[in-house]
Amino acid sequence: MSMQDNDPPLMRVSNLTHMYGDRIGCRDVSFDLYPGEVLAVVGESGSGKTTLLNCVSGRQHCTAGTISYRMRDGRLQDLNALSEAERRFLMRTDWGFVHQNPADGLRMNVSAGANVGERLMAVGQRHYGRIRETADDWLGRVEISHDRIDDRPGTFSGGMRQRLQIARNLVTGPRLVFMDEPTGGLDVSVQARLLDLLRGLVDDLGLSAIVVTHDLAVARLLSQRMMVMKDGQVIETGLTDRVLDDPQAPYTQLLVSSILQV
Amino acid sequence: MTQRLLLTGVDKSFTLHLRDGVTLPVVAGVSFHVDGGECVVLGGQSGAGKSSILKMVYGNYGVGAGQILITHAGDQVDMASADARLVMQVRRQTLGYVSQFLRAIPRVAAIDVAAEPLVRAGVTAEAARERAAALFARLNLPERLWSLPPATFSGGEQQRVNIARGFLPDLPVLLLDEPTASLDARNRQVVIDMIAEKKANGTALLGIFHDADVREAVADRIVDVSRFATAAVAA
Amino acid sequence: MSALDAGNEQVIATYNFAYLDEQTKRMIRRALLKGIAVPGYQVPFASREMPMPYGWGTGGVQVTAAIIGPDDRLKVIDQGADDTTNAISIRKFFERTTGVETTTATAEASIIQTRHRIPETPLTAGQILVFQVPIPEPLRFLEPRETETRTMHALEEYGVMHVKLYEDIARHGHIATTYAYPVKVEGRYVTDPSPTPKFDNPKMHRNPALQLFGAGREMRIYAIPPWTEVVSLDFEDHPFEVQAFDRPCALCGAEDVFLDEVITDDRGGRMFVCSDTDHCNRRQAEGHAGEQAA
């Protein structure tokens, strides 16, 4: 029996709209995200999925609509009403953000260990030995060899950098992770390894995640629920395998039928 | 025995937007029930819509009209209208599915693929692996394969991993989509025995079996899907 | 103002007292007052072009020019020395533009402008120490965006400062930063005392003198008022330590002072002497002698 079935939503997004001047970034997006749930947002470039991700993750202000988040103390908090200090604290403790390009999410001029340890130091940990131990443990969990702890990410392969970015995000035990094309730009074999790792971590840690991807296979493997976006709007939403096996909207049918079979 | 699954007036058609919105009827007016402790087999020729019915019950396909009531946690849940979260909950606690093909997960060992539903249901990883191992042994899956990812296995080997994955959790309703298609006679008999055990436990089973021997061995009733397909075309 | 005293050939009549015009001084004083009111906070100010290149102490010179009066007595040091080019040229600049008395004796000065060191002789209430600062932003090493560093200061997000120290320990086994060692001022702002050697960090803590910092090129002023808490950042298991020297000053025999290495010949000869020349001279005059005392 799952404990999660009667949990209230972790995040509640209502009528979220973001305009770039006259142009629509995303319009009237509403969804609930529940604890332990992975939601995939799919669509082609320019469909508004990254705008949506940036808005709900607090990286960009939205033009209209509300985003509420269930804080650790259980109360549902309107994110717009948070002060910047509170919002940033939330972002570096209870949330994670995995960028498509690891260089955007890592400090390239400090070692792997420091990259993982930074969030711990940011929340006040002041014991070098323990910080390093935790960093070392996390490097192991993302399958980075322990002897690379003092190397800078510049000496890492693309897949290793992406795994390092994931460790850096998860070290404070966040409850919600945002991912923007986490496997984009990686070789397929590297992609498979990363997906498997992500899948395992999400399961083990009971993470909730919002994953933006244009890759339906990634969505199938990681998510339980899916939203399809086009021209800034959600055109289809539901259980991931239903959307993929029995797509209703013309655009979703096009998307699904465009997958190359191997 | 108590009724576990009830389909009434279920319609399904596909609208193909990429082909000028042409509508492809699949089935119409599907009505039957499955009780606990019995195995109902869907009959009818290939293309009659048997798999589509299973997929509607499991929630992979949307439902055009009608109801699919499943007894879940003491309540009746209509899978035709349940939202995604409820469908997931039903799948976790009530409804299992053994598909024809394994959707291989990269890098995960066969034994963990099979044990995963148990772990999700709260069984410790070790206990779940032990039960998976016992079932693998029963299904004559060579032990050297257990720790390998099943992506490179033969069809019959993959199917046995899939069967173990589907049969391990004790869920009250189990859907079987040609679970014996790629198995040899010995392993087919194992699956027949396993189905009999599920029935004895009170599980409601709904399946598709092309193999006449297996069908005869497990079926309590056969529901002929052809008439629903005919109805769909006529409508 | 004596500077306007016609007929005195020694004073350049066209310059205002202390070179800067009065409006500019008021602007700088306002920034200084704000800096004193918010210890450790970097106050932007409209840094002027000075008749010397950036890097020569234009920030410190402007601060000194804004606070100096005819009754002050000025001391200028570069490293710890009163007799280096930079110290002499700044001292002469103020001699010519203000006519104030100058000194090399720490205890006699009311204003001490310094490039690196805090004098060994303890400062007293009423004295003002003016630092020349090249890079005032301690977060710059890890965060190049000014908008971001200002937000980090505002929200007290100082985790990255420890990232820098972490890197030191990971690389060298101990905190190897020896100068520009970050401090937390009055429990609030992390401040870079650059390029002061960390040997002098403890002297900043609860110092009776007023400490003012001017960065001319970066256009920032900050301050540590008298008796302010100044704590050097560290880890629990790698506490802050100052450099220790394994020998006393070769000239005056002083221990527990900051030493400079002086090359004495081209055959590898060297000696370690007080970086603070005033301190060293005074001790020698009092009869202390090191092993190489003349």
XYZ file of C-alpha atoms in Angstrom, chain C residues 12 49 52 64-65 73 83 103 120 130 142 160 164 172 223 241 251 254:
18
model
C 49.880 75.269 -5.865
C 40.155 60.486 -11.635
C 48.033 58.674 -10.332
C 42.110 60.266 3.025
C 41.489 63.475 1.061
C 49.217 64.058 11.096
C 60.009 54.365 2.498
C 55.166 61.098 10.317
C 52.322 46.110 14.627
C 42.642 54.000 5.527
C 32.983 32.478 -7.609
C 30.146 30.194 -1.773
C 36.581 28.850 -1.805
C 46.565 21.932 -0.150
C 34.134 50.630 6.804
C 45.102 30.385 11.868
C 67.318 43.211 12.807
C 60.909 40.761 17.391
